[in-house]
Amino acid sequence: MAASLVTGVWAFRNLARHPIRTGLVVLGVAVAAALLLDMTMLSGGMERSFRDMLLSRGYQIRLSPKGTLPFDTEATMPGATQVVAELRADLSIAAAGAVLGTPVHLKVGDSLATIVGYGIDPAGQGIYQVQAGADLAPDDTTGLLLNEEIAKQHGWTPGDTVRLFGRLDPQSAIAQVDRLLTVRGVVTWLYDSRGQLSVGANYRTIQRLGRFAETDAASMIMVRVADDDAVEAVAARLAARFPQTQVNSVGAMVTQFRTRLAYFQQLSLILKSISLVVAVLLIATILAITVGERLGEVAVLRAIGVTRSRLVALVVAEAAVVTAAGTAVGIFLGLVTARRLDAILTSFPGLPAAISFFVPDRASLVASALTMAAAGLAAAAYPAWLAANARIGPTLRAEAE
């Protein structure tokens, strides 16, 4: 313990001899650590946030039009009511509900503004969370749910009435149908992008505002399986039972999502590798220069009996101090930059607000810190070898001359 303390004191004293040089090295290591942390969060953050979004209401399976993911296109599935009825009759399924997404319109001044309308079945909904007011009752065909953006923009609160228009003629811009609805509550729609204006009403109401009442169409059907361990088996069984639809478990959708994000995975791997190479080269170069400048001192220490292992420990301690200080600063810097970068990337149009690119968690922090520690030890290898193999006699004579 005493020997380790002495080694640590020596390491601090040696680094303090050149404060500007040491400070620049720490700053360089901090930048590398910040980049490493950000890329570690990026490589897994999007996938985790996507999975969390899909499972936030407990629904593990989605049925969507063949060859698509939910809300990936404007395609719909006909005969949704019959499919939901069959699903609810299945003893392995705890809940099921259809969802329809379609443009609807609000009267703003003398014109109609287009917003997103969700048709939902309150008995089996999994795409929103109530923030204020009340949820729709299962048989409520005159109620309306607003997201916070549209509620703030128009100053609507529960109890207000709102007229929605549908089936807009593309040439005359005249709506063919309208419905007067009463605001029941303010909700967060899980699939909304930032700044999106969205409302929701009974599934049948939104069908009539669109052109889907005749075909009883839905954008997707959400399914909650009673036993979490049986999700994949139930998904396979439903795929065989409804071959005209695309049946995906959350695990399958995450896999497809991961494939689409392969570019980000590769980018993060490349940048992580660059950050580690920079950190290793920076620490190794500075320590090698420092050891070279102190070869005379190293030779004297060897001459008075200091062992090679003690000298190696001294160099490793210096590397550890620089790496620890740089990593500590880098983690703070990485968290700050990740927050800013996430705000920029998540502002892309059409991206659900629930998706995050950089998700800080303990695993990412620990992995980044341990990786930087390993890089610091690797960087100390060559300088430590120089110190341990310094030739005593020639070095002392060269110093004397």
PDB file of N, CA and C in Angstrom, residues 40-73:
ATOM      1  N   THR A  40     -20.555   5.045 -28.403  1.00  0.00           N
ATOM      2  CA  THR A  40     -21.090   3.883 -27.688  1.00  0.00           C
ATOM      3  C   THR A  40     -22.589   4.053 -27.436  1.00  0.00           C
ATOM      4  N   MET A  41     -22.995   5.267 -27.058  1.00  0.00           N
ATOM      5  CA  MET A  41     -24.420   5.530 -26.852  1.00  0.00           C
ATOM      6  C   MET A  41     -25.177   5.475 -28.170  1.00  0.00           C
ATOM      7  N   LEU A  42     -24.559   5.982 -29.244  1.00  0.00           N
ATOM      8  CA  LEU A  42     -25.218   5.979 -30.543  1.00  0.00           C
ATOM      9  C   LEU A  42     -25.451   4.564 -31.060  1.00  0.00           C
ATOM     10  N   SER A  43     -24.471   3.679 -30.855  1.00  0.00           N
ATOM     11  CA  SER A  43     -24.568   2.331 -31.409  1.00  0.00           C
ATOM     12  C   SER A  43     -25.720   1.534 -30.813  1.00  0.00           C
ATOM     13  N   GLY A  44     -26.093   1.828 -29.561  1.00  0.00           N
ATOM     14  CA  GLY A  44     -27.182   1.071 -28.946  1.00  0.00           C
ATOM     15  C   GLY A  44     -28.379   1.898 -28.531  1.00  0.00           C
ATOM     16  N   GLY A  45     -28.214   3.230 -28.539  1.00  0.00           N
ATOM     17  CA  GLY A  45     -29.280   4.089 -28.036  1.00  0.00           C
ATOM     18  C   GLY A  45     -30.537   4.061 -28.870  1.00  0.00           C
ATOM     19  N   MET A  46     -30.395   4.138 -30.202  1.00  0.00           N
ATOM     20  CA  MET A  46     -31.568   4.159 -31.076  1.00  0.00           C
ATOM     21  C   MET A  46     -32.366   2.872 -30.947  1.00  0.00           C
ATOM     22  N   GLU A  47     -31.644   1.769 -30.901  1.00  0.00           N
ATOM     23  CA  GLU A  47     -32.325   0.472 -30.801  1.00  0.00           C
ATOM     24  C   GLU A  47     -33.093   0.352 -29.486  1.00  0.00           C
ATOM     25  N   ARG A  48     -32.450   0.774 -28.378  1.00  0.00           N
ATOM     26  CA  ARG A  48     -33.121   0.687 -27.077  1.00  0.00           C
ATOM     27  C   ARG A  48     -34.339   1.605 -27.011  1.00  0.00           C
ATOM     28  N   SER A  49     -34.202   2.833 -27.532  1.00  0.00           N
ATOM     29  CA  SER A  49     -35.331   3.760 -27.470  1.00  0.00           C
ATOM     30  C   SER A  49     -36.473   3.277 -28.365  1.00  0.00           C
ATOM     31  N   PHE A  50     -36.142   2.658 -29.504  1.00  0.00           N
ATOM     32  CA  PHE A  50     -37.171   2.107 -30.391  1.00  0.00           C
ATOM     33  C   PHE A  50     -37.911   0.968 -29.703  1.00  0.00           C
ATOM     34  N   ARG A  51     -37.168   0.080 -29.057  1.00  0.00           N
ATOM     35  CA  ARG A  51     -37.801  -1.029 -28.341  1.00  0.00           C
ATOM     36  C   ARG A  51     -38.676  -0.509 -27.195  1.00  0.00           C
ATOM     37  N   ASP A  52     -38.156   0.460 -26.452  1.00  0.00           N
ATOM     38  CA  ASP A  52     -38.920   1.019 -25.336  1.00  0.00           C
ATOM     39  C   ASP A  52     -40.210   1.664 -25.823  1.00  0.00           C
ATOM     40  N   MET A  53     -40.140   2.350 -26.970  1.00  0.00           N
ATOM     41  CA  MET A  53     -41.337   2.978 -27.524  1.00  0.00           C
ATOM     42  C   MET A  53     -42.384   1.931 -27.881  1.00  0.00           C
ATOM     43  N   LEU A  54     -41.957   0.844 -28.517  1.00  0.00           N
ATOM     44  CA  LEU A  54     -42.892  -0.190 -28.948  1.00  0.00           C
ATOM     45  C   LEU A  54     -43.523  -0.912 -27.757  1.00  0.00           C
ATOM     46  N   LEU A  55     -42.761  -1.062 -26.683  1.00  0.00           N
ATOM     47  CA  LEU A  55     -43.252  -1.826 -25.530  1.00  0.00           C
ATOM     48  C   LEU A  55     -43.811  -0.947 -24.423  1.00  0.00           C
ATOM     49  N   SER A  56     -43.868   0.355 -24.653  1.00  0.00           N
ATOM     50  CA  SER A  56     -44.272   1.265 -23.576  1.00  0.00           C
ATOM     51  C   SER A  56     -45.686   1.002 -23.087  1.00  0.00           C
ATOM     52  N   ARG A  57     -46.543   0.436 -23.934  1.00  0.00           N
ATOM     53  CA  ARG A  57     -47.910   0.131 -23.520  1.00  0.00           C
ATOM     54  C   ARG A  57     -48.163  -1.365 -23.397  1.00  0.00           C
ATOM     55  N   GLY A  58     -47.098  -2.154 -23.523  1.00  0.00           N
ATOM     56  CA  GLY A  58     -47.214  -3.581 -23.276  1.00  0.00           C
ATOM     57  C   GLY A  58     -47.645  -4.428 -24.453  1.00  0.00           C
ATOM     58  N   TYR A  59     -47.816  -3.841 -25.628  1.00  0.00           N
ATOM     59  CA  TYR A  59     -48.238  -4.614 -26.809  1.00  0.00           C
ATOM     60  C   TYR A  59     -46.998  -5.131 -27.534  1.00  0.00           C
ATOM     61  N   GLN A  60     -46.876  -6.466 -27.642  1.00  0.00           N
ATOM     62  CA  GLN A  60     -45.645  -7.066 -28.162  1.00  0.00           C
ATOM     63  C   GLN A  60     -45.710  -7.462 -29.633  1.00  0.00           C
ATOM     64  N   ILE A  61     -46.889  -7.400 -30.265  1.00  0.00           N
ATOM     65  CA  ILE A  61     -47.028  -7.838 -31.664  1.00  0.00           C
ATOM     66  C   ILE A  61     -47.819  -6.783 -32.436  1.00  0.00           C
ATOM     67  N   ARG A  62     -47.408  -6.559 -33.678  1.00  0.00           N
ATOM     68  CA  ARG A  62     -48.127  -5.652 -34.575  1.00  0.00           C
ATOM     69  C   ARG A  62     -48.501  -6.395 -35.857  1.00  0.00           C
ATOM     70  N   LEU A  63     -49.746  -6.223 -36.304  1.00  0.00           N
ATOM     71  CA  LEU A  63     -50.187  -6.689 -37.616  1.00  0.00           C
ATOM     72  C   LEU A  63     -50.317  -5.471 -38.509  1.00  0.00           C
ATOM     73  N   SER A  64     -49.707  -5.505 -39.675  1.00  0.00           N
ATOM     74  CA  SER A  64     -49.726  -4.377 -40.603  1.00  0.00           C
ATOM     75  C   SER A  64     -49.907  -4.904 -42.021  1.00  0.00           C
ATOM     76  N   PRO A  65     -50.132  -4.016 -42.987  1.00  0.00           N
ATOM     77  CA  PRO A  65     -50.263  -4.482 -44.373  1.00  0.00           C
ATOM     78  C   PRO A  65     -49.039  -5.288 -44.811  1.00  0.00           C
ATOM     79  N   LYS A  66     -49.253  -6.261 -45.640  1.00  0.00           N
ATOM     80  CA  LYS A  66     -48.200  -7.177 -46.070  1.00  0.00           C
ATOM     81  C   LYS A  66     -46.993  -6.408 -46.625  1.00  0.00           C
ATOM     82  N   GLY A  67     -45.813  -6.766 -46.104  1.00  0.00           N
ATOM     83  CA  GLY A  67     -44.574  -6.171 -46.600  1.00  0.00           C
ATOM     84  C   GLY A  67     -44.231  -4.825 -46.017  1.00  0.00           C
ATOM     85  N   THR A  68     -44.953  -4.382 -44.977  1.00  0.00           N
ATOM     86  CA  THR A  68     -44.689  -3.071 -44.394  1.00  0.00           C
ATOM     87  C   THR A  68     -44.537  -3.183 -42.888  1.00  0.00           C
ATOM     88  N   LEU A  69     -43.983  -2.121 -42.294  1.00  0.00           N
ATOM     89  CA  LEU A  69     -43.981  -1.952 -40.848  1.00  0.00           C
ATOM     90  C   LEU A  69     -45.086  -0.963 -40.491  1.00  0.00           C
ATOM     91  N   PRO A  70     -45.554  -0.939 -39.246  1.00  0.00           N
ATOM     92  CA  PRO A  70     -46.621  -0.014 -38.849  1.00  0.00           C
ATOM     93  C   PRO A  70     -46.289   1.439 -39.186  1.00  0.00           C
ATOM     94  N   PHE A  71     -47.206   2.102 -39.885  1.00  0.00           N
ATOM     95  CA  PHE A  71     -47.086   3.507 -40.283  1.00  0.00           C
ATOM     96  C   PHE A  71     -45.882   3.763 -41.178  1.00  0.00           C
ATOM     97  N   ASP A  72     -45.327   2.702 -41.750  1.00  0.00           N
ATOM     98  CA  ASP A  72     -44.191   2.863 -42.654  1.00  0.00           C
ATOM     99  C   ASP A  72     -44.650   3.423 -43.997  1.00  0.00           C
ATOM    100  N   THR A  73     -45.873   3.102 -44.372  1.00  0.00           N
ATOM    101  CA  THR A  73     -46.487   3.621 -45.599  1.00  0.00           C
ATOM    102  C   THR A  73     -47.933   3.999 -45.281  1.00  0.00           C
TER     103      THR A  73
END
